[in-house]
Amino acid sequence: MNILDRDVFELWRLVLGLICTVYAVVVTGRSLWGWLVYFSRGDRTTVLMRNYVLAQLLSLRVGRFSWELAQIGFWLAALFVLLRLHV
């Protein structure tokens, strides 16, 4: 199928989706990089905060969130099926 054979609204939706996805990835990447740079500093307060964040992350248990993770997986699968049926 040629890209020029598509409806104008469909092209607009594809371009807008691509732009929003790229923007979200760039903003998230910059934020994560900023946190990484911040936590890599060596002063005392940053080291204490880094240790606290690591302790909190290690105390998380995936089993507690298994139902939520299963729901997210189900809805993602449903979304992919709908997108596949749409195309």
GROMACS .gro file of C-alpha atoms in nm:
model
   87
    1MET     CA    1   0.000   0.000   0.000
    2ASN     CA    2   0.133   0.339  -0.099
    3ILE     CA    3   0.155   0.606   0.169
    4LEU     CA    4  -0.019   0.855  -0.060
    5ASP     CA    5  -0.323   0.627  -0.085
    6ARG     CA    6  -0.403   0.681   0.281
    7ASP     CA    7  -0.651   0.927   0.425
    8VAL     CA    8  -0.515   1.265   0.538
    9PHE     CA    9  -0.641   1.210   0.893
   10GLU     CA   10  -0.465   0.872   0.909
   11LEU     CA   11  -0.139   1.031   0.795
   12TRP     CA   12  -0.183   1.308   1.054
   13ARG     CA   13  -0.247   1.047   1.324
   14LEU     CA   14   0.063   0.848   1.227
   15VAL     CA   15   0.288   1.155   1.217
   16LEU     CA   16   0.151   1.287   1.546
   17GLY     CA   17   0.195   0.947   1.711
   18LEU     CA   18   0.553   0.926   1.587
   19ILE     CA   19   0.637   1.277   1.708
   20CYS     CA   20   0.479   1.219   2.050
   21THR     CA   21   0.659   0.887   2.090
   22VAL     CA   22   0.997   1.035   2.002
   23TYR     CA   23   0.933   1.329   2.236
   24ALA     CA   24   0.836   1.100   2.526
   25VAL     CA   25   1.145   0.881   2.473
   26VAL     CA   26   1.377   1.184   2.460
   27VAL     CA   27   1.226   1.348   2.771
   28THR     CA   28   1.235   1.021   2.967
   29GLY     CA   29   1.593   0.952   2.859
   30ARG     CA   30   1.707   1.300   2.957
   31SER     CA   31   1.536   1.270   3.294
   32LEU     CA   32   1.695   0.931   3.364
   33TRP     CA   33   2.034   1.062   3.255
   34GLY     CA   34   1.992   1.362   3.486
   35TRP     CA   35   1.915   1.136   3.781
   36LEU     CA   36   2.213   0.916   3.694
   37VAL     CA   37   2.445   1.218   3.687
   38TYR     CA   38   2.294   1.349   4.011
   39PHE     CA   39   2.339   1.019   4.195
   40SER     CA   40   2.693   0.975   4.067
   41ARG     CA   41   2.817   1.275   4.266
   42GLY     CA   42   3.030   1.199   4.568
   43ASP     CA   43   2.915   1.442   4.838
   44ARG     CA   44   2.774   1.304   5.161
   45THR     CA   45   2.406   1.393   5.113
   46THR     CA   46   2.394   1.248   4.763
   47VAL     CA   47   2.561   0.926   4.879
   48LEU     CA   48   2.307   0.893   5.161
   49MET     CA   49   2.019   0.958   4.923
   50ARG     CA   50   2.158   0.710   4.669
   51ASN     CA   51   2.188   0.442   4.937
   52TYR     CA   52   1.833   0.514   5.056
   53VAL     CA   53   1.693   0.487   4.702
   54LEU     CA   54   1.881   0.163   4.641
   55ALA     CA   55   1.752   0.017   4.970
   56GLN     CA   56   1.396   0.110   4.874
   57LEU     CA   57   1.433  -0.044   4.529
   58LEU     CA   58   1.575  -0.365   4.676
   59SER     CA   59   1.286  -0.390   4.923
   60LEU     CA   60   1.030  -0.398   4.640
   61ARG     CA   61   0.880  -0.738   4.583
   62VAL     CA   62   0.745  -0.834   4.242
   63GLY     CA   63   0.502  -1.079   4.406
   64ARG     CA   64   0.313  -0.794   4.568
   65PHE     CA   65   0.247  -0.637   4.232
   66SER     CA   66   0.184  -0.955   4.035
   67TRP     CA   67  -0.189  -0.888   3.990
   68GLU     CA   68  -0.122  -0.537   3.859
   69LEU     CA   69   0.152  -0.666   3.630
   70ALA     CA   70  -0.086  -0.935   3.499
   71GLN     CA   71  -0.351  -0.672   3.426
   72ILE     CA   72  -0.099  -0.454   3.244
   73GLY     CA   73   0.009  -0.753   3.037
   74PHE     CA   74  -0.352  -0.843   2.956
   75TRP     CA   75  -0.442  -0.492   2.843
   76LEU     CA   76  -0.124  -0.463   2.637
   77ALA     CA   77  -0.206  -0.792   2.466
   78ALA     CA   78  -0.562  -0.671   2.401
   79LEU     CA   79  -0.424  -0.348   2.256
   80PHE     CA   80  -0.188  -0.533   2.023
   81VAL     CA   81  -0.468  -0.762   1.906
   82LEU     CA   82  -0.692  -0.462   1.834
   83LEU     CA   83  -0.413  -0.283   1.651
   84ARG     CA   84  -0.338  -0.595   1.449
   85LEU     CA   85  -0.705  -0.638   1.357
   86HIS     CA   86  -0.730  -0.270   1.264
   87VAL     CA   87  -0.446  -0.286   1.012
   0.00000   0.00000   0.00000
